[in-house]
JSON list of C-alpha atoms in Angstrom, two decimals:
[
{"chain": "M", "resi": 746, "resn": "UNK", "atom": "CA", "xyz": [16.85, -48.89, -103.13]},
{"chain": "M", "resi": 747, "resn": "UNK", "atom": "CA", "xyz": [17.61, -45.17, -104.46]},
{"chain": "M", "resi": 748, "resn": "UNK", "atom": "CA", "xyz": [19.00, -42.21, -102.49]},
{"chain": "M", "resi": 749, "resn": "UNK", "atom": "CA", "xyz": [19.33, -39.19, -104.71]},
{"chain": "M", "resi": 750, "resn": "UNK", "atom": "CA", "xyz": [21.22, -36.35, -103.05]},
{"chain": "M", "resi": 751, "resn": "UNK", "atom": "CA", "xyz": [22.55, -32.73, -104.17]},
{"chain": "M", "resi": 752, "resn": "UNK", "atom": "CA", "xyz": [25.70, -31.97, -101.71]},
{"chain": "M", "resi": 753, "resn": "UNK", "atom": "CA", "xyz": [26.33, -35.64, -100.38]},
{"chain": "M", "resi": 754, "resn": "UNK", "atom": "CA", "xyz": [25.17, -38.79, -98.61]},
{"chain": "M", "resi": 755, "resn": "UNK", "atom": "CA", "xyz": [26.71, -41.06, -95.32]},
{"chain": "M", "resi": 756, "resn": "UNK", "atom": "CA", "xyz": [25.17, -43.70, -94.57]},
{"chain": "M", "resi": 757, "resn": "UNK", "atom": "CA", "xyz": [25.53, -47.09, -92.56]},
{"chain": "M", "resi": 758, "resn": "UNK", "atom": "CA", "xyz": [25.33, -50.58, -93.70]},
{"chain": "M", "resi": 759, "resn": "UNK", "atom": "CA", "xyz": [22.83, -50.96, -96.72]},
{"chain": "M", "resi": 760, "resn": "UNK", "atom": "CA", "xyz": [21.36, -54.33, -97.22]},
{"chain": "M", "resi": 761, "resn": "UNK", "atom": "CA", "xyz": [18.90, -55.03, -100.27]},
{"chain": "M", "resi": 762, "resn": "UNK", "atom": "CA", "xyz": [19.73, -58.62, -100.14]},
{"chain": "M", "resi": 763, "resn": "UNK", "atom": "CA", "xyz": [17.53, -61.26, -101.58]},
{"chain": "M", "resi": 764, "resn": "UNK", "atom": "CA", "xyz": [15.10, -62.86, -99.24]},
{"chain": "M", "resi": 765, "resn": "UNK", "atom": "CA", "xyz": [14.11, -66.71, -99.75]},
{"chain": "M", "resi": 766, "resn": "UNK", "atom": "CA", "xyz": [13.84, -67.23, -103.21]},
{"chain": "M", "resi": 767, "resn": "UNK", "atom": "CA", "xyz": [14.21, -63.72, -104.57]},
{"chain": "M", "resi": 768, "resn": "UNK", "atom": "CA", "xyz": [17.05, -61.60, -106.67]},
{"chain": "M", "resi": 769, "resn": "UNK", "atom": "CA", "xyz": [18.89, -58.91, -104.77]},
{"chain": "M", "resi": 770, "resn": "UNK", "atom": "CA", "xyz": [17.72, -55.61, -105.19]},
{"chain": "M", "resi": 771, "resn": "UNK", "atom": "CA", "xyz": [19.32, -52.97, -107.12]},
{"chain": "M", "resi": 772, "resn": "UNK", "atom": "CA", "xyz": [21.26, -50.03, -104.94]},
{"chain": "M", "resi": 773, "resn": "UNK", "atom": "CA", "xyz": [21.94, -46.68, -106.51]},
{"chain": "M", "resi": 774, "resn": "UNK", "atom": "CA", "xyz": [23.01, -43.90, -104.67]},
{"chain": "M", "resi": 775, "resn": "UNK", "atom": "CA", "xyz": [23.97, -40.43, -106.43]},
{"chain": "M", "resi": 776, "resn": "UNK", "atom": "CA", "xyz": [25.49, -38.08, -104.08]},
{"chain": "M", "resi": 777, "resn": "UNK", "atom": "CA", "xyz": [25.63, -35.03, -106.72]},
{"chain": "M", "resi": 778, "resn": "UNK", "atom": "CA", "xyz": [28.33, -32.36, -106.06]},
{"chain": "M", "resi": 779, "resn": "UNK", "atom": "CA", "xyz": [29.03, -34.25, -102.57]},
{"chain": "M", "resi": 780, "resn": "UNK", "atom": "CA", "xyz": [31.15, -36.82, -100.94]},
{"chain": "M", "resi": 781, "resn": "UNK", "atom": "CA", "xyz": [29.48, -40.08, -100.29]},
{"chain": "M", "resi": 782, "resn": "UNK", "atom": "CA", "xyz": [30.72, -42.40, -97.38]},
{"chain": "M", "resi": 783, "resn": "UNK", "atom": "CA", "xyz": [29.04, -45.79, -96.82]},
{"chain": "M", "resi": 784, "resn": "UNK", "atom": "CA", "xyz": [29.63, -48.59, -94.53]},
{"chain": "M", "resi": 785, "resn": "UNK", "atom": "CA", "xyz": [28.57, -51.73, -96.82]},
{"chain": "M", "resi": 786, "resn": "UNK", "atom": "CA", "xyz": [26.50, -52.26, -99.51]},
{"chain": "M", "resi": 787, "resn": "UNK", "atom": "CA", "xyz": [25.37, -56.16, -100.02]},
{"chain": "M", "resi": 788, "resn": "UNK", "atom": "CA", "xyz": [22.96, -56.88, -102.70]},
{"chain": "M", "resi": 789, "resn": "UNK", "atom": "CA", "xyz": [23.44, -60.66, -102.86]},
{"chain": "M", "resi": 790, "resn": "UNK", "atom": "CA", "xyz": [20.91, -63.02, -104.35]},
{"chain": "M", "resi": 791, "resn": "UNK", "atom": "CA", "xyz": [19.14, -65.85, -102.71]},
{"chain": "M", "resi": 792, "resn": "UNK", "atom": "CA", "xyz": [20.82, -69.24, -102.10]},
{"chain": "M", "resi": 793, "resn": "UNK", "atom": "CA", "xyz": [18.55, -72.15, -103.28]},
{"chain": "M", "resi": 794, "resn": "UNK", "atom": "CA", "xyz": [16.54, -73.33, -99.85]},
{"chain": "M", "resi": 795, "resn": "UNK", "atom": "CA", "xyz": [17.94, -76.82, -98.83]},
{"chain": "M", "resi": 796, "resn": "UNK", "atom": "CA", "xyz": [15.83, -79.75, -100.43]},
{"chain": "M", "resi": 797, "resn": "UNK", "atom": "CA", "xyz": [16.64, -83.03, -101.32]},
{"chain": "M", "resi": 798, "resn": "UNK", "atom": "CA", "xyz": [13.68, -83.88, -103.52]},
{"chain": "M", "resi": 799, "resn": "UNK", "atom": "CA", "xyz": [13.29, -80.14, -105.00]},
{"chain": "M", "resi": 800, "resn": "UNK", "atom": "CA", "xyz": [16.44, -78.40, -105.08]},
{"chain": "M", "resi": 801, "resn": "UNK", "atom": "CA", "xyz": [16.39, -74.95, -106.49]},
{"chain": "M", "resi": 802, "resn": "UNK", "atom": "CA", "xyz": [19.00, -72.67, -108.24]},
{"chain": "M", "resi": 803, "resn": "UNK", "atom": "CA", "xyz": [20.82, -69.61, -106.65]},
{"chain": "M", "resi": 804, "resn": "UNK", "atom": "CA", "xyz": [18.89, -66.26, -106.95]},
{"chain": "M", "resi": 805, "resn": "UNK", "atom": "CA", "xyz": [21.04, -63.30, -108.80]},
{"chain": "M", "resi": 806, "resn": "UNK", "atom": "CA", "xyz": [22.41, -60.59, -106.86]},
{"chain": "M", "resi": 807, "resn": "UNK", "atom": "CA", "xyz": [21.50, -56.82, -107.50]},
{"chain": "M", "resi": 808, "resn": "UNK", "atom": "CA", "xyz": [23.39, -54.10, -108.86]},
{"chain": "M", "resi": 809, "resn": "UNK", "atom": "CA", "xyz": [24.98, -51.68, -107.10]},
{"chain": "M", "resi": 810, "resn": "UNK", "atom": "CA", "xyz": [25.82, -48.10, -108.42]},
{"chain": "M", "resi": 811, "resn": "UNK", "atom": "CA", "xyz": [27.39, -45.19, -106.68]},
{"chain": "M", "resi": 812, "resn": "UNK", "atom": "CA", "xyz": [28.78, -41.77, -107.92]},
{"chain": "M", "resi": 813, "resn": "UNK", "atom": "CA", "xyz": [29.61, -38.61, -106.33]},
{"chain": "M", "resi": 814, "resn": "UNK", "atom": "CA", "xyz": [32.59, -35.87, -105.74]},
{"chain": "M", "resi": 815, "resn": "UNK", "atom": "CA", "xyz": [34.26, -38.74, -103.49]},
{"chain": "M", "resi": 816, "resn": "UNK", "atom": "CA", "xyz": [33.46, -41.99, -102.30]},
{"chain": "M", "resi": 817, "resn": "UNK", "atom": "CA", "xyz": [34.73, -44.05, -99.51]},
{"chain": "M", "resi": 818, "resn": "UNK", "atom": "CA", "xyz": [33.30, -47.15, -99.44]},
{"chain": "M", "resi": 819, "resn": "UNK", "atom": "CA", "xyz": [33.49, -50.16, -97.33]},
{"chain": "M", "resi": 820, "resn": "UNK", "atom": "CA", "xyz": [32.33, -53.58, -98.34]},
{"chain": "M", "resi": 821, "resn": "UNK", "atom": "CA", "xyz": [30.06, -54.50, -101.47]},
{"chain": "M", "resi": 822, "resn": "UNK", "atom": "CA", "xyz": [28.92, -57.71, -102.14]},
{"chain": "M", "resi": 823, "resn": "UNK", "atom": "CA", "xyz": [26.57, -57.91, -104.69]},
{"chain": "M", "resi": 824, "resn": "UNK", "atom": "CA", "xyz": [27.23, -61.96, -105.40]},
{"chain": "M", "resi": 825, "resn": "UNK", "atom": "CA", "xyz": [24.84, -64.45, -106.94]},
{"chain": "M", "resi": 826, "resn": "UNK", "atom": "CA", "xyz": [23.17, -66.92, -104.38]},
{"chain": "M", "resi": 827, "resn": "UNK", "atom": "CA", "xyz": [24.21, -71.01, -104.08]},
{"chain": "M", "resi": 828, "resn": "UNK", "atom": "CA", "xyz": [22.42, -73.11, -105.21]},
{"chain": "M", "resi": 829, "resn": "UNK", "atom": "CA", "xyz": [20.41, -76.21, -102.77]},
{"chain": "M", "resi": 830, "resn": "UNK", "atom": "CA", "xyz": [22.41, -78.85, -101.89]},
{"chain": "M", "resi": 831, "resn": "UNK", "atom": "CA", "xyz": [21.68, -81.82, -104.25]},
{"chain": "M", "resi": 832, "resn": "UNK", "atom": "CA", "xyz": [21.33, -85.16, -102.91]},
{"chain": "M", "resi": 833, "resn": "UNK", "atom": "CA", "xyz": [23.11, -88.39, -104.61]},
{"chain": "M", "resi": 834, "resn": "UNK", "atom": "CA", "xyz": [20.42, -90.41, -106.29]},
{"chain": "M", "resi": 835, "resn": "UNK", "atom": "CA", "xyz": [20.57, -92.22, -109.50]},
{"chain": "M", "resi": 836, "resn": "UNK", "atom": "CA", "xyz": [18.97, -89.60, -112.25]},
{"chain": "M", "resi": 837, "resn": "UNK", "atom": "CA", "xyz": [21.21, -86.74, -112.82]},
{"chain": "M", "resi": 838, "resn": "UNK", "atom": "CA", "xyz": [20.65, -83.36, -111.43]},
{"chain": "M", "resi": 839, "resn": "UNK", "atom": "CA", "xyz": [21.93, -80.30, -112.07]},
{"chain": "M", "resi": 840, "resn": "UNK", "atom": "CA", "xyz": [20.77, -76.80, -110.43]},
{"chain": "M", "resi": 841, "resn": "UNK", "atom": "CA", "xyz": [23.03, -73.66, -111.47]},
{"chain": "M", "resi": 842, "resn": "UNK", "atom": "CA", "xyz": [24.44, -70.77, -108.90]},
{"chain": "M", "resi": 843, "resn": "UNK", "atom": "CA", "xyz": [22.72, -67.20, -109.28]},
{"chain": "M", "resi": 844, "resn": "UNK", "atom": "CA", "xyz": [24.81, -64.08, -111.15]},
{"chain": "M", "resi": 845, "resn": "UNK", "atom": "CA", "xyz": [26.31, -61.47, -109.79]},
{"chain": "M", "resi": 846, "resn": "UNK", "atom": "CA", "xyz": [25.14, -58.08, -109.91]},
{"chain": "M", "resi": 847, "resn": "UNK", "atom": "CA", "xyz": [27.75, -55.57, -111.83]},
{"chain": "M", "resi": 848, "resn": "UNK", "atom": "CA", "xyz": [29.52, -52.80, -109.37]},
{"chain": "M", "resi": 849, "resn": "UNK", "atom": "CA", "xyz": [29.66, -49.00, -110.33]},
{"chain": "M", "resi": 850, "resn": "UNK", "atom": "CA", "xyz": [31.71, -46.72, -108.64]},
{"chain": "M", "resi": 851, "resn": "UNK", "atom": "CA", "xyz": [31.53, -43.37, -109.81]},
{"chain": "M", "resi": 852, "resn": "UNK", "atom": "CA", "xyz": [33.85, -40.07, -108.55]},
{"chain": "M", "resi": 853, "resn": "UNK", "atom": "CA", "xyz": [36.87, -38.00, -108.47]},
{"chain": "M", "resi": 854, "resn": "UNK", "atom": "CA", "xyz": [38.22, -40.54, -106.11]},
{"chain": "M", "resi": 855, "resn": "UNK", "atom": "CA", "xyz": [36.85, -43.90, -105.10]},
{"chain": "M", "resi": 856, "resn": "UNK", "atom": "CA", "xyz": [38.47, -45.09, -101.76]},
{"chain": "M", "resi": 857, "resn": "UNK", "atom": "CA", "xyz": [37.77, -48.62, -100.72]},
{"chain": "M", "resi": 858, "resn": "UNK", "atom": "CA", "xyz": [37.86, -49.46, -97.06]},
{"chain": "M", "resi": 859, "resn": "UNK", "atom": "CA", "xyz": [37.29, -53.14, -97.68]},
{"chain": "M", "resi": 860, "resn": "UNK", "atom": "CA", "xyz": [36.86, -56.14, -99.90]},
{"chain": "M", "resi": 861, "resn": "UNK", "atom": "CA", "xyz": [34.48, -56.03, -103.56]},
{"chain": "M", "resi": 862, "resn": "UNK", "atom": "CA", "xyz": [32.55, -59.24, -104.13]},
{"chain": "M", "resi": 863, "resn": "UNK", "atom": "CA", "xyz": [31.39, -59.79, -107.80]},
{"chain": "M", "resi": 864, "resn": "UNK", "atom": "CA", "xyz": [30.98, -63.39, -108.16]},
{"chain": "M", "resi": 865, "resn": "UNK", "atom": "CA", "xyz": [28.39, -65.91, -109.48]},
{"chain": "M", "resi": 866, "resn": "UNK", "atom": "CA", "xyz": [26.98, -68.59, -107.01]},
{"chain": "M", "resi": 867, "resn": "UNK", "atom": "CA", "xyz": [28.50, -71.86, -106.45]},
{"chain": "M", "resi": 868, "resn": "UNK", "atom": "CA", "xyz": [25.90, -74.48, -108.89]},
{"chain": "M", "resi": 869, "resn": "UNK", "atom": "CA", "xyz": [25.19, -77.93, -107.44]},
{"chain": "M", "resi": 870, "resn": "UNK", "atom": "CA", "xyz": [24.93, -81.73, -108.82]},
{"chain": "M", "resi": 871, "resn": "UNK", "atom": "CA", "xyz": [24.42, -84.72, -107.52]},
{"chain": "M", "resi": 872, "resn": "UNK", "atom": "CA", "xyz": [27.56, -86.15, -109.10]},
{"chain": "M", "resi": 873, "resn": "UNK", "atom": "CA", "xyz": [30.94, -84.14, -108.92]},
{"chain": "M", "resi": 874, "resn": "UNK", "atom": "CA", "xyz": [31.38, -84.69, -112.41]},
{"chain": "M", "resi": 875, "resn": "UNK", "atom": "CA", "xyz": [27.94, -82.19, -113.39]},
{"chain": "M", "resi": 876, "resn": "UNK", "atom": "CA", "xyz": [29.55, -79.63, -111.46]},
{"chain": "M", "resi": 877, "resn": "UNK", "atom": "CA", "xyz": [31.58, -78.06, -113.98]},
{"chain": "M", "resi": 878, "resn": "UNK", "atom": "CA", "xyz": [29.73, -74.91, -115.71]},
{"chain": "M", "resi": 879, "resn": "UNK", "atom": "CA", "xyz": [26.80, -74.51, -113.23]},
{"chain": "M", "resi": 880, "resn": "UNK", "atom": "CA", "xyz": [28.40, -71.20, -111.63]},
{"chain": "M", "resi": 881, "resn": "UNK", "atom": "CA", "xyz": [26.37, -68.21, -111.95]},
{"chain": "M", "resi": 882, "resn": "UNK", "atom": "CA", "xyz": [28.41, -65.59, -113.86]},
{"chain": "M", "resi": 883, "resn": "UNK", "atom": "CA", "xyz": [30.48, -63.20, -112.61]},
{"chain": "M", "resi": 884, "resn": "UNK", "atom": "CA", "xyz": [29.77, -59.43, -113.08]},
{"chain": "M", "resi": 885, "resn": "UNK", "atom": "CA", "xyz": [31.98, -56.41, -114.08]},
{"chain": "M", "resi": 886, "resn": "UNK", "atom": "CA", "xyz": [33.25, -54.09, -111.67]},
{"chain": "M", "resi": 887, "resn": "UNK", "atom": "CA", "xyz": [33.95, -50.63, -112.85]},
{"chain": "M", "resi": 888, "resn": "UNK", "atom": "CA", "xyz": [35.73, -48.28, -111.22]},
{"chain": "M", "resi": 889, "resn": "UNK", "atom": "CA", "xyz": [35.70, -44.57, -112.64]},
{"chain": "M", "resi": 890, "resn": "UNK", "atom": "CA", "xyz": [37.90, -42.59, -110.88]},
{"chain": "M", "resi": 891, "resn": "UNK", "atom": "CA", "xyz": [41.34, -42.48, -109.16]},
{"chain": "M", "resi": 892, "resn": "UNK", "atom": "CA", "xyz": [41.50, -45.14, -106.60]},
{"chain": "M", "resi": 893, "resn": "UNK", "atom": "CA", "xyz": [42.66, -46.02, -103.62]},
{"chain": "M", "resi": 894, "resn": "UNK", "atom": "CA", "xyz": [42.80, -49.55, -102.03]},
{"chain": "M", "resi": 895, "resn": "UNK", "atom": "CA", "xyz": [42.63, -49.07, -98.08]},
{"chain": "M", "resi": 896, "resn": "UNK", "atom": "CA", "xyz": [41.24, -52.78, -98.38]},
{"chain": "M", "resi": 897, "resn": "UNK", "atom": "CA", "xyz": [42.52, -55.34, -96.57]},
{"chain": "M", "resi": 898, "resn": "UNK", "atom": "CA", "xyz": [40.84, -57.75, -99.47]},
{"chain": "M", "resi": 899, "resn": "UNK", "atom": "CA", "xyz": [39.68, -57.15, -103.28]},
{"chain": "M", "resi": 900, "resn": "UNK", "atom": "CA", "xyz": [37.90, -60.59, -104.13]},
{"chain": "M", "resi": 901, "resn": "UNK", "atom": "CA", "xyz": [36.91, -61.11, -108.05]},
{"chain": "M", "resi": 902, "resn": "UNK", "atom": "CA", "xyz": [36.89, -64.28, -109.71]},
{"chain": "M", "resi": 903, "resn": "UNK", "atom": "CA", "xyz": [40.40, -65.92, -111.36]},
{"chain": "M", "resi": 904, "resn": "UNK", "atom": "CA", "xyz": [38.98, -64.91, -114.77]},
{"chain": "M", "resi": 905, "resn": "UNK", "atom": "CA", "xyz": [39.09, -60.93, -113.98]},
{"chain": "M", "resi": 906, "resn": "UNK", "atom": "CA", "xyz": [41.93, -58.77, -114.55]},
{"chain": "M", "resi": 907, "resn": "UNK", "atom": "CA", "xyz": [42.47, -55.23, -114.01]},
{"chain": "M", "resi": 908, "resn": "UNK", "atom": "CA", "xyz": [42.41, -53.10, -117.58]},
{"chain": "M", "resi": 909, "resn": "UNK", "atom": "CA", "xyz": [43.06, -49.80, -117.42]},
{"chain": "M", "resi": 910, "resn": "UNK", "atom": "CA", "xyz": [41.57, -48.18, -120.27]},
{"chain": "M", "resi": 911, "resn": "UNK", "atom": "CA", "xyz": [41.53, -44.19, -120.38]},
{"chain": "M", "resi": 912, "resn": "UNK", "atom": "CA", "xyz": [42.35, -43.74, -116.96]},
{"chain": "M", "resi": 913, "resn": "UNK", "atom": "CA", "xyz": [39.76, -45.71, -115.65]},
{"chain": "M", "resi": 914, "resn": "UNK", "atom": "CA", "xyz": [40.14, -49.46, -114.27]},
{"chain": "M", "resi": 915, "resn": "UNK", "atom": "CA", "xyz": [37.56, -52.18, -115.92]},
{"chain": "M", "resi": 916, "resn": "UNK", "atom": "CA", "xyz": [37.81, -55.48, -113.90]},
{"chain": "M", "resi": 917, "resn": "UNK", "atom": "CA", "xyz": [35.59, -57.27, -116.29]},
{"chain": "M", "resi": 918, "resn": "UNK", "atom": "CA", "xyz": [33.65, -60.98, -116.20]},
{"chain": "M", "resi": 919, "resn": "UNK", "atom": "CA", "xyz": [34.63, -60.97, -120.12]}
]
């Protein structure tokens, strides 16, 4: 999904989420010399459909990129899906969560009206000990810009820490 504008875009809720057994699909939106104001963005992958005799893994999410003179932006979610429930048996199975797509947030000033999702889908085994390492991966968040938090909730994964490196902040899935 692409919207392209010269002097500025609003728009509602934006959903290019993954349908049974697909990725998400990418989101760009480029609002040129404008402001751009959106309501959500969610580009999450597929969760594995529920099987106990084929379980799947977790689709990936899509990327999302936005830039403009401004952006105020409410929730983005652009998460890796789950994957299928597993059930016990006695031959080990594993099936691994989808990754995230990475987050780009582009402008003069990036103003966040809720939370940012960039995480990799829970995996699944049919013994808790094969659970360990079957998370999708996490994506990076960038934020170019000044920012402002109006969130009531920023959500990355333990393993990301803001950076700030030349006035911009990196949150990344190193």
């Amino acid at each position: 999904l692409s919207i392209t504008a010269s002097e500025g875009v609003t728009t509602g809720a934006l959903n290019a989420s993954g349908a049974l057994g697909m990725d998400g699909g990418d989101v760009s939106i480029d609002g040129g010399t404008g402001s751009v104001v959106v309501a959500s963005i969610t580009t999450r992958g597929a969760s594995g459909p529920v099987s106990t005799t084929a379980p799947t893994d977790g689709h990936d999410g899509g990327n999302v990129a936005v830039s403009g003179a401004t952006i105020a932006i409410g929730s983005v979610d652009s998460r890796g899906g789950d994957a299928s429930a597993i059930a016990t048996g006695t031959t080990e199975i594993t099936r691994e969560g989808g990754d995230a797509g990475a987050i780009t947030l582009a402008a003069g000033q990036v103003t966040l009206t809720s939370g940012l999702d960039a995480s990799g889908g829970a995996g699944a085994a049919n013994a808790p000990s094969l659970v360990s390492g079957l998370a999708g991966d996490s994506a990076d968040v960038l934020v170019d810009g000044a920012l402002l938090l109006a969130a009531r909730r920023v959500r990355l994964p333990e393993t990301q820490q803001p950076d700030p490196v030349f006035g911009r902040w990196r949150l990344g899935a190193g």
